[in-house]
Short mmCIF file of C-alpha atoms in Angstrom, two decimals:
data_model
loop_
_atom_site.label_atom_id
_atom_site.label_comp_id
_atom_site.label_asym_id
_atom_site.label_seq_id
_atom_site.Cartn_x
_atom_site.Cartn_y
_atom_site.Cartn_z
CA MET A 1 122.25 93.86 90.09
CA ARG A 2 120.00 91.16 88.74
CA SER A 3 121.06 88.57 86.24
CA GLY A 4 119.22 88.13 82.96
CA ALA A 5 117.29 85.06 84.07
CA SER A 6 114.37 85.67 86.32
CA GLN A 7 115.24 85.14 89.95
CA PRO A 8 112.94 83.50 92.48
CA VAL A 9 110.40 86.04 93.57
CA ALA A 10 109.81 86.49 97.28
CA ASP A 11 106.22 85.90 98.20
CA ALA A 12 104.08 85.61 101.27
CA GLU A 13 105.96 82.55 102.47
CA GLN A 14 109.17 84.42 103.11
CA PRO A 15 109.86 84.94 106.83
CA GLY A 16 108.14 87.97 108.26
CA LEU A 17 105.37 88.70 105.76
CA ALA A 18 102.10 87.84 107.49
CA ARG A 19 99.31 85.67 106.16
CA SER A 20 96.47 87.05 108.23
CA LEU A 21 93.84 88.02 105.66
CA LYS A 22 90.78 85.83 106.09
CA PRO A 23 88.44 84.62 103.33
CA ARG A 24 85.84 87.27 104.25
CA HIS A 25 88.53 89.96 103.89
CA LEU A 26 89.52 88.73 100.44
CA SER A 27 85.89 88.51 99.32
CA MET A 28 85.22 92.12 100.25
CA ILE A 29 88.57 93.32 98.90
CA ALA A 30 87.64 91.76 95.56
CA ILE A 31 84.25 93.47 95.63
CA ALA A 32 85.65 96.82 96.78
CA GLY A 33 88.11 96.77 93.90
CA VAL A 34 85.34 97.37 91.36
CA ILE A 35 83.10 99.71 93.35
CA GLY A 36 84.64 103.16 93.53
CA ALA A 37 83.63 106.78 93.44
CA GLY A 38 83.84 106.51 89.64
CA LEU A 39 80.64 104.46 89.65
CA PHE A 40 78.67 106.83 91.88
CA VAL A 41 79.91 110.08 90.34
CA GLY A 42 81.70 109.42 87.05
CA SER A 43 78.86 107.43 85.49
CA GLY A 44 76.89 110.65 85.04
CA ALA A 45 79.27 112.00 82.38
CA ALA A 46 79.23 108.63 80.60
CA ILE A 47 75.42 108.54 80.51
CA ARG A 48 75.36 112.11 79.21
CA GLN A 49 77.73 111.12 76.42
CA ALA A 50 76.03 107.97 75.13
CA GLY A 51 72.50 107.95 76.58
CA PRO A 52 70.93 104.58 77.46
CA GLY A 53 73.40 102.99 75.03
CA ILE A 54 76.04 103.43 77.73
CA LEU A 55 74.83 100.04 78.97
CA VAL A 56 76.47 98.51 75.90
CA ALA A 57 79.69 100.35 76.76
CA TYR A 58 79.61 99.06 80.34
CA ALA A 59 78.94 95.53 79.10
CA ALA A 60 81.80 95.67 76.57
CA ALA A 61 84.26 97.14 79.05
CA GLY A 62 83.12 94.67 81.71
CA LEU A 63 83.71 91.77 79.31
CA VAL A 64 87.31 92.89 78.76
CA VAL A 65 87.89 93.08 82.51
CA ILE A 66 86.31 89.65 83.06
CA LEU A 67 88.66 88.12 80.48
CA VAL A 68 91.71 89.89 81.91
CA MET A 69 90.82 88.76 85.42
CA ARG A 70 90.40 85.19 84.19
CA MET A 71 93.90 85.29 82.69
CA LEU A 72 95.34 86.83 85.83
CA GLY A 73 93.47 84.29 87.95
CA GLU A 74 95.02 81.45 85.98
CA MET A 75 98.52 82.72 86.72
CA ALA A 76 97.78 83.69 90.32
CA ALA A 77 96.18 80.36 91.20
CA ALA A 78 99.19 78.54 89.76
CA ASN A 79 101.63 80.76 91.66
CA PRO A 80 100.17 83.24 94.21
CA GLU A 81 102.63 86.08 94.71
CA THR A 82 102.47 89.51 96.31
CA GLY A 83 103.86 91.02 93.10
CA SER A 84 101.04 89.44 91.06
CA PHE A 85 101.22 90.45 87.39
CA SER A 86 104.56 92.23 87.86
CA ALA A 87 106.11 88.95 88.97
CA TYR A 88 104.44 87.07 86.11
CA ALA A 89 105.66 89.63 83.56
CA ASP A 90 109.14 89.14 85.01
CA LYS A 91 108.90 85.41 84.31
CA ALA A 92 107.20 85.70 80.92
CA LEU A 93 108.93 88.66 79.31
CA GLY A 94 112.00 89.31 81.41
CA PRO A 95 113.11 91.55 84.27
CA TRP A 96 112.57 94.74 82.24
CA ALA A 97 108.83 93.96 81.98
CA GLY A 98 108.34 93.15 85.66
CA PHE A 99 110.26 96.28 86.62
CA SER A 100 108.33 98.51 84.21
CA ILE A 101 104.78 97.38 84.86
CA GLY A 102 105.38 97.17 88.61
CA TRP A 103 106.59 100.75 88.86
CA LEU A 104 103.85 102.06 86.54
CA TYR A 105 101.21 100.31 88.62
CA ALA A 106 102.64 101.61 91.89
CA TRP A 107 102.74 105.10 90.36
CA PHE A 108 99.06 104.85 89.40
CA TRP A 109 98.01 104.11 92.98
CA ILE A 110 100.33 106.70 94.49
CA ILE A 111 98.80 109.38 92.24
CA THR A 112 95.35 108.05 93.15
CA LEU A 113 96.12 108.75 96.81
CA GLY A 114 96.31 112.47 96.06
CA ILE A 115 93.10 112.41 94.03
CA GLU A 116 91.08 110.47 96.60
CA ALA A 117 92.42 112.32 99.65
CA THR A 118 91.41 115.61 98.03
CA ALA A 119 87.96 114.29 97.09
CA GLY A 120 87.35 112.96 100.60
CA ALA A 121 88.57 116.20 102.18
CA ALA A 122 86.15 118.18 100.01
CA ILE A 123 83.21 116.16 101.36
CA VAL A 124 84.26 116.50 105.00
CA HIS A 125 84.96 120.22 104.48
CA ARG A 126 81.33 120.69 103.39
CA TRP A 127 80.25 119.20 106.71
CA VAL A 128 82.84 121.05 108.80
CA PRO A 129 83.66 124.24 106.84
CA GLY A 130 85.52 125.76 109.76
CA VAL A 131 88.53 123.50 109.13
CA ASP A 132 90.59 124.04 105.98
CA GLN A 133 90.22 121.39 103.31
CA TRP A 134 93.95 120.57 103.23
CA VAL A 135 93.79 119.72 106.94
CA TRP A 136 91.15 117.08 106.27
CA ALA A 137 93.22 115.65 103.41
CA LEU A 138 96.16 115.37 105.81
CA VAL A 139 93.99 113.74 108.49
CA LEU A 140 92.65 111.13 106.06
CA MET A 141 96.12 110.30 104.76
CA VAL A 142 97.59 109.96 108.25
CA ALA A 143 94.69 107.86 109.54
CA LEU A 144 94.87 105.32 106.73
CA THR A 145 98.66 105.24 106.76
CA LEU A 146 98.48 104.18 110.40
CA THR A 147 95.89 101.57 109.48
CA ASN A 148 98.24 100.05 106.92
CA ILE A 149 101.28 100.21 109.21
CA VAL A 150 99.67 98.49 112.21
CA SER A 151 99.00 95.14 110.50
CA VAL A 152 97.69 93.61 107.31
CA LYS A 153 94.71 92.38 109.33
CA SER A 154 93.78 95.97 110.23
CA TYR A 155 93.86 96.85 106.54
CA GLY A 156 91.63 93.87 105.82
CA GLU A 157 89.17 94.79 108.58
CA PHE A 158 88.86 98.41 107.44
CA GLU A 159 88.43 97.34 103.83
CA PHE A 160 85.86 94.74 104.85
CA TRP A 161 83.65 97.35 106.51
CA PHE A 162 84.21 100.00 103.83
CA ALA A 163 83.20 97.47 101.18
CA SER A 164 80.22 96.32 103.27
CA VAL A 165 78.83 99.88 103.30
CA LYS A 166 79.24 100.18 99.53
CA VAL A 167 77.68 96.81 98.83
CA ALA A 168 74.75 97.48 101.18
CA ALA A 169 74.14 100.85 99.53
CA ILE A 170 74.08 99.38 96.03
CA VAL A 171 71.89 96.46 97.03
CA VAL A 172 69.31 98.82 98.58
CA PHE A 173 69.56 101.05 95.50
CA LEU A 174 68.90 98.06 93.21
CA LEU A 175 66.00 96.71 95.26
CA LEU A 176 64.29 100.09 95.34
CA GLY A 177 65.00 100.51 91.63
CA VAL A 178 63.41 97.21 90.68
CA ALA A 179 60.40 98.05 92.85
CA ALA A 180 60.10 101.49 91.20
CA ILE A 181 60.36 100.06 87.68
CA ALA A 182 57.70 97.48 88.54
CA GLY A 183 55.40 100.19 89.92
CA LEU A 184 55.60 98.83 93.46
CA LEU A 185 57.19 101.90 95.06
CA PRO A 186 54.58 104.29 96.52
CA GLY A 187 54.58 107.70 94.88
CA VAL A 188 56.79 106.62 91.95
CA GLU A 189 55.16 105.97 88.59
CA ALA A 190 56.44 102.97 86.63
CA PRO A 191 58.37 104.40 83.63
CA GLY A 192 58.08 101.43 81.32
CA LEU A 193 60.45 101.80 78.35
CA ALA A 194 59.83 105.52 77.89
CA ASN A 195 63.26 106.62 79.08
CA LEU A 196 65.08 103.87 77.19
CA THR A 197 63.47 104.37 73.79
CA GLY A 198 62.38 108.01 74.04
CA HIS A 199 64.55 111.15 74.07
CA GLY A 200 66.29 110.18 70.85
CA GLY A 201 66.17 106.41 71.24
CA PHE A 202 68.50 103.90 72.84
CA PHE A 203 71.50 105.31 70.92
CA PRO A 204 70.63 109.02 70.79
CA ASN A 205 74.17 110.11 69.92
CA GLY A 206 75.00 107.19 67.64
CA GLY A 207 77.33 104.23 67.86
CA ALA A 208 80.46 106.41 67.90
CA ALA A 209 79.37 107.86 71.25
CA VAL A 210 79.03 104.35 72.65
CA MET A 211 82.52 103.45 71.43
CA ALA A 212 83.89 106.61 73.04
CA GLY A 213 81.91 105.73 76.17
CA ILE A 214 83.85 102.47 76.48
CA LEU A 215 87.04 104.46 76.93
CA VAL A 216 85.34 106.50 79.66
CA VAL A 217 83.88 103.63 81.67
CA VAL A 218 86.60 100.99 81.23
CA PHE A 219 88.87 102.68 83.76
CA ALA A 220 86.16 102.47 86.43
CA PHE A 221 86.81 98.71 86.56
CA PHE A 222 90.50 99.09 87.35
CA GLY A 223 91.18 97.73 90.82
CA ALA A 224 89.70 94.25 90.44
CA GLU A 225 93.25 92.91 90.29
CA ILE A 226 93.95 94.00 93.90
CA ALA A 227 92.49 90.71 95.14
CA THR A 228 95.30 88.74 93.45
CA ILE A 229 97.90 90.93 95.18
CA ALA A 230 96.25 90.56 98.58
CA ALA A 231 95.85 86.80 98.08
CA GLY A 232 99.57 86.38 98.81
CA GLU A 233 98.87 87.38 102.43
CA SER A 234 95.78 85.24 102.92
CA THR A 235 95.46 81.96 104.74
CA ASP A 236 94.32 80.25 101.52
CA PRO A 237 95.88 82.06 98.52
CA VAL A 238 94.74 79.69 95.79
CA GLY A 239 91.18 79.45 97.11
CA ALA A 240 91.01 83.24 97.49
CA VAL A 241 92.15 83.80 93.91
CA LYS A 242 89.67 81.29 92.48
CA LYS A 243 86.79 82.83 94.41
CA ALA A 244 87.71 86.39 93.39
CA VAL A 245 88.03 85.47 89.71
CA ASN A 246 84.84 83.46 89.59
CA SER A 247 82.85 86.23 91.25
CA THR A 248 84.07 88.95 88.86
CA VAL A 249 81.28 88.22 86.38
CA TRP A 250 78.34 88.68 88.74
CA ARG A 251 79.96 91.64 90.50
CA ILE A 252 80.26 93.56 87.24
CA LEU A 253 76.79 92.54 86.04
CA LEU A 254 75.11 93.41 89.33
CA PHE A 255 76.93 96.45 90.62
CA TYR A 256 77.75 98.30 87.40
CA ILE A 257 75.40 97.24 84.63
CA GLY A 258 72.52 96.64 87.05
CA SER A 259 72.74 99.98 88.84
CA VAL A 260 73.33 102.02 85.66
CA ALA A 261 70.35 100.23 84.07
CA ILE A 262 68.23 101.44 87.01
CA VAL A 263 69.37 105.03 86.39
CA VAL A 264 68.66 105.16 82.64
CA THR A 265 65.34 103.31 83.04
CA LEU A 266 63.94 105.53 85.78
CA LEU A 267 65.17 108.91 84.53
CA PRO A 268 65.68 110.55 81.12
CA TRP A 269 69.33 110.29 80.16
CA ASP A 270 69.45 113.96 79.13
CA ASP A 271 68.13 115.24 82.47
CA ALA A 272 70.63 117.73 83.94
CA SER A 273 70.44 116.04 87.35
CA VAL A 274 71.59 112.73 85.85
CA ALA A 275 74.72 114.28 84.36
CA LYS A 276 75.52 116.01 87.65
CA SER A 277 74.98 113.07 90.01
CA PRO A 278 72.91 110.14 88.67
CA TYR A 279 72.57 108.27 91.95
CA VAL A 280 71.52 111.37 93.89
CA ALA A 281 68.93 112.05 91.17
CA VAL A 282 67.49 108.54 91.48
CA ILE A 283 67.42 108.66 95.30
CA GLU A 284 65.52 111.94 95.09
CA HIS A 285 63.20 110.28 92.55
CA TYR A 286 62.49 107.60 95.15
CA GLY A 287 61.28 110.41 97.42
CA ILE A 288 63.95 109.78 100.06
CA PRO A 289 64.95 113.00 101.87
CA GLY A 290 68.59 114.01 102.24
CA ALA A 291 69.71 112.30 99.04
CA GLY A 292 72.79 114.51 98.74
CA VAL A 293 73.97 113.73 102.27
CA ILE A 294 73.35 110.01 101.80
CA MET A 295 75.42 109.99 98.64
CA ASP A 296 78.16 112.06 100.30
CA VAL A 297 78.47 109.37 102.99
CA ILE A 298 78.63 106.60 100.38
CA VAL A 299 81.16 108.45 98.22
CA LEU A 300 83.28 109.27 101.27
CA THR A 301 83.27 105.58 102.18
CA SER A 302 84.38 104.76 98.63
CA VAL A 303 87.13 107.35 98.85
CA LEU A 304 88.40 105.95 102.16
CA SER A 305 88.28 102.46 100.70
CA CYS A 306 90.30 103.58 97.69
CA LEU A 307 92.83 105.36 99.91
CA ASN A 308 93.15 102.27 102.08
CA SER A 309 93.59 99.93 99.12
CA GLY A 310 95.81 102.36 97.25
CA LEU A 311 98.31 102.48 100.08
CA TYR A 312 98.20 98.72 100.52
CA THR A 313 98.54 97.95 96.82
CA ALA A 314 101.35 100.41 96.09
CA SER A 315 103.33 99.26 99.12
CA ARG A 316 103.00 95.57 98.29
CA MET A 317 103.97 96.12 94.68
CA ILE A 318 107.15 98.01 95.55
CA PHE A 319 107.86 95.50 98.34
CA SER A 320 107.70 92.69 95.80
CA MET A 321 109.97 94.60 93.43
CA ALA A 322 112.41 95.29 96.25
CA THR A 323 112.68 91.54 96.91
CA ARG A 324 113.65 91.14 93.23
CA GLY A 325 116.24 93.89 93.41
CA GLU A 326 114.11 96.38 91.44
CA ALA A 327 113.55 98.82 94.31
CA PRO A 328 115.68 99.82 97.35
CA ARG A 329 116.53 96.75 99.39
CA SER A 330 115.54 98.56 102.61
CA TRP A 331 111.92 98.35 101.45
CA THR A 332 111.93 94.59 102.01
CA LYS A 333 112.15 95.06 105.78
CA VAL A 334 109.02 93.94 107.63
CA SER A 335 107.78 94.67 111.13
CA ARG A 336 107.18 92.07 113.82
CA ARG A 337 103.55 91.98 112.69
CA GLY A 338 104.57 91.13 109.15
CA VAL A 339 104.00 94.57 107.58
CA PRO A 340 106.52 96.03 105.10
CA ARG A 341 106.51 99.39 106.89
CA ASN A 342 109.26 100.98 104.85
CA ALA A 343 107.38 100.21 101.65
CA VAL A 344 104.16 101.64 103.14
CA LEU A 345 105.94 104.80 104.27
CA ALA A 346 107.65 105.21 100.87
CA SER A 347 104.25 105.11 99.17
CA THR A 348 102.81 107.50 101.74
CA VAL A 349 105.56 110.11 101.38
CA VAL A 350 104.94 110.45 97.65
CA GLY A 351 101.21 110.39 98.34
CA PHE A 352 101.58 113.34 100.72
CA ILE A 353 103.56 115.20 98.07
CA THR A 354 100.80 114.68 95.49
CA VAL A 355 98.21 115.94 97.98
CA GLY A 356 100.29 119.07 98.52
CA LEU A 357 100.70 119.61 94.78
CA ASN A 358 96.94 119.33 94.34
CA TYR A 359 96.51 122.39 96.56
CA LEU A 360 99.58 124.36 95.49
CA ALA A 361 99.34 123.81 91.72
CA PRO A 362 96.12 121.92 90.92
CA GLY A 363 95.87 123.06 87.29
CA GLU A 364 99.53 122.64 86.47
CA VAL A 365 101.80 120.12 88.15
CA PHE A 366 99.10 117.94 89.71
CA LEU A 367 97.02 117.72 86.52
CA PHE A 368 100.16 116.79 84.62
CA LEU A 369 100.92 113.99 87.12
CA VAL A 370 97.34 112.71 86.96
CA ASN A 371 97.49 112.54 83.17
CA THR A 372 100.69 110.48 83.30
CA SER A 373 98.67 107.72 84.97
CA GLY A 374 95.61 107.92 82.72
CA ALA A 375 96.31 104.96 80.43
CA ILE A 376 98.25 102.75 82.85
CA ALA A 377 95.22 100.48 83.29
CA LEU A 378 95.39 99.51 79.62
CA PHE A 379 99.15 98.92 79.83
CA VAL A 380 98.66 96.66 82.87
CA TRP A 381 95.89 94.66 81.19
CA LEU A 382 97.96 94.27 78.01
CA VAL A 383 100.94 92.95 79.98
CA ILE A 384 98.68 90.53 81.88
CA ALA A 385 97.29 89.13 78.61
CA VAL A 386 100.71 88.76 76.96
CA SER A 387 102.20 87.19 80.09
CA GLN A 388 99.37 84.66 80.31
CA LEU A 389 99.80 83.77 76.63
CA ILE A 390 103.49 82.98 77.18
CA LEU A 391 103.28 81.32 80.60
CA ARG A 392 100.33 79.13 79.61
CA ARG A 393 102.33 77.63 76.75
CA ARG A 394 105.29 76.97 79.07
CA GLN A 395 103.04 75.36 81.66
CA GLU A 396 101.42 73.13 79.05
CA ALA A 397 104.83 72.12 77.73
CA ALA A 398 105.89 71.27 81.29
CA GLY A 399 102.70 69.26 81.90
CA ALA A 400 101.55 71.52 84.75
CA GLU A 401 98.04 71.13 86.17
CA LEU A 402 96.03 74.38 86.28
CA THR A 403 93.21 74.88 88.79
CA VAL A 404 91.96 77.99 86.96
CA ARG A 405 92.08 78.00 83.16
CA MET A 406 91.51 80.79 80.67
CA TRP A 407 88.50 80.09 78.48
CA ALA A 408 89.03 79.15 74.81
CA PHE A 409 92.79 79.59 75.01
CA PRO A 410 94.52 81.03 73.01
CA TYR A 411 91.71 82.56 70.95
CA LEU A 412 90.13 84.69 73.69
CA THR A 413 93.56 85.75 74.91
CA TRP A 414 94.47 87.01 71.44
CA ALA A 415 91.07 88.65 71.04
CA THR A 416 91.55 90.48 74.35
CA ILE A 417 94.99 91.70 73.27
CA VAL A 418 93.53 93.05 70.03
CA VAL A 419 90.72 94.85 71.87
CA ILE A 420 93.10 96.45 74.39
CA VAL A 421 95.37 97.66 71.58
CA ALA A 422 92.28 99.07 69.85
CA MET A 423 91.42 100.97 73.04
CA VAL A 424 94.91 102.46 73.12
CA VAL A 425 94.47 103.57 69.51
CA GLY A 426 91.05 104.95 70.41
CA MET A 427 92.58 107.11 73.13
CA VAL A 428 94.86 108.64 70.51
CA VAL A 429 91.99 109.30 68.10
CA ILE A 430 89.63 110.87 70.65
CA GLY A 431 90.73 114.37 71.56
CA GLU A 432 89.60 114.24 75.19
CA THR A 433 91.84 111.27 75.97
CA ARG A 434 94.79 111.94 73.65
CA GLU A 435 96.86 114.00 76.09
CA SER A 436 96.45 111.44 78.87
CA LEU A 437 97.47 108.59 76.56
CA LEU A 438 100.52 110.43 75.24
CA LEU A 439 101.73 111.42 78.71
CA SER A 440 101.16 107.90 80.06
CA ALA A 441 102.97 106.44 77.05
CA GLY A 442 105.84 108.88 77.56
CA LEU A 443 106.20 107.81 81.18
CA ALA A 444 106.01 104.16 80.14
CA VAL A 445 108.78 104.63 77.56
CA VAL A 446 111.06 106.17 80.19
CA VAL A 447 110.39 103.39 82.71
CA VAL A 448 110.81 100.63 80.10
CA ALA A 449 114.11 102.19 79.00
CA ILE A 450 115.36 102.18 82.58
CA GLY A 451 114.26 98.55 82.98
CA ALA A 452 115.99 97.55 79.73
CA VAL A 453 119.24 99.24 80.78
CA ARG A 454 119.11 97.51 84.19
CA GLN A 455 118.53 94.15 82.54
CA ARG A 456 121.38 94.64 80.06
CA ARG A 457 123.77 95.64 82.84
CA GLY A 458 122.64 92.59 84.78
CA HIS A 459 123.40 90.37 81.80
CA HIS A 460 126.90 91.77 81.46
CA ALA A 461 127.58 91.40 85.19
CA ALA A 462 126.28 87.82 85.19
CA ALA A 463 128.32 86.93 82.09
CA GLU A 464 131.52 88.20 83.70
CA ALA A 465 130.81 86.35 86.95
CA SER A 466 129.74 83.06 85.34
CA PRO A 467 130.31 82.58 81.58
CA SER A 468 128.46 79.27 81.53
CA LYS A 469 124.85 79.21 82.73
CA GLU A 470 122.33 76.51 83.32
CA PRO A 471 119.36 76.57 80.91
CA ALA A 472 116.26 78.40 82.09
CA THR A 473 113.34 76.38 83.43
CA ALA A 474 110.11 75.97 81.51
CA LEU A 475 108.44 78.78 83.44
CA GLU A 476 111.32 81.26 83.31
CA PRO A 477 112.73 83.24 80.37
CA ALA A 478 116.17 82.46 79.09
CA ALA A 479 118.74 85.23 79.43
CA SER A 480 119.24 87.02 76.15
#
């Protein structure tokens, strides 16, 4: 059992855990983290809800993510660790916080495995209808489990190429879009501002729809933090973190705001095809044949990327917690190639269960499980902001030099905290998101309670073993 003071957290330097991710791997992992199927498919519902004004929602949500990543980057550059924000919460708030946010985050990605495996299987089943969809889901899960078990380098290579396909697709999409808007694409008439200002104006459904749209699109950005987790297994952790954080701004501007701007400029926001699949609609507008198949390939690549990263991220988070005594100790065991296989397999087993539940009880058990993870992104971001607020003050008091610094500290940190809390309140107010928020909050309360009990028991055990303790260091919380 852990003592009340935060214990040293095992990181990539402990014997056995490999550091074989190269700079190109980390660059693409950082990019892949913010380009998912939610952009290609989920953006249609957001556009339908808010019209062209959804661009404001994407910009606002993107700004929050940029600020959160800057805060996380500050902590990660100062102390790169596989546990990332879970380890920092442990130091800033105490073991209960690191335990709670680590398990919630791992749960989010484990649930995501079931969602993405099912989505990928549906696409492959359309191509090969003779094989049952559940078989394809099983094949995808097994294939990417093996990828993660072999070596961290194999994970990095797969993610590099998955991300390369996504980036290439979006770049081509943007180039063709700019050409079409400028009237340079043969057979496509330049739309001017007709689709942005017509059909009810830029805010056809009012400002409230844009505010609600923020809650829809903000979760599409979740995953950017994966780069700080993977940095612990790179050859240059600090450099990798700095590069990932600094590139967050242009990635969000280019890939999300840029591509959605192309959609709402070229096509009327209230067109049925935009709500169904905006990127397919635009590709068809370009006059390119086989738009549906092209998008299926891109979405499948995004799904495989998410599966790959989900397994990696969940396994590394629970591995880090295991090294801190917050998960079974057997999960700290690593293979000769430096892979925490037991942690990978533990994540995979639950992932296989969620896939099975999606087929056996999709509208009951599986939907319930999905909803329990719906607001975890906001909880993670809130913990990151609070942890940075506390650790930054300790570092300044200790005279530490920071290679990455949060802008306008502490004002932007406090502003970000207020905005995230407002989003949580917004999820309660809006009927469509209320159930997800309440279920996620219920799960969080249970996990926090378990973490608090563990910490209290640790305090009692430590007090009995050693009544007098040394004072905590500047970067670690004192035992209460």
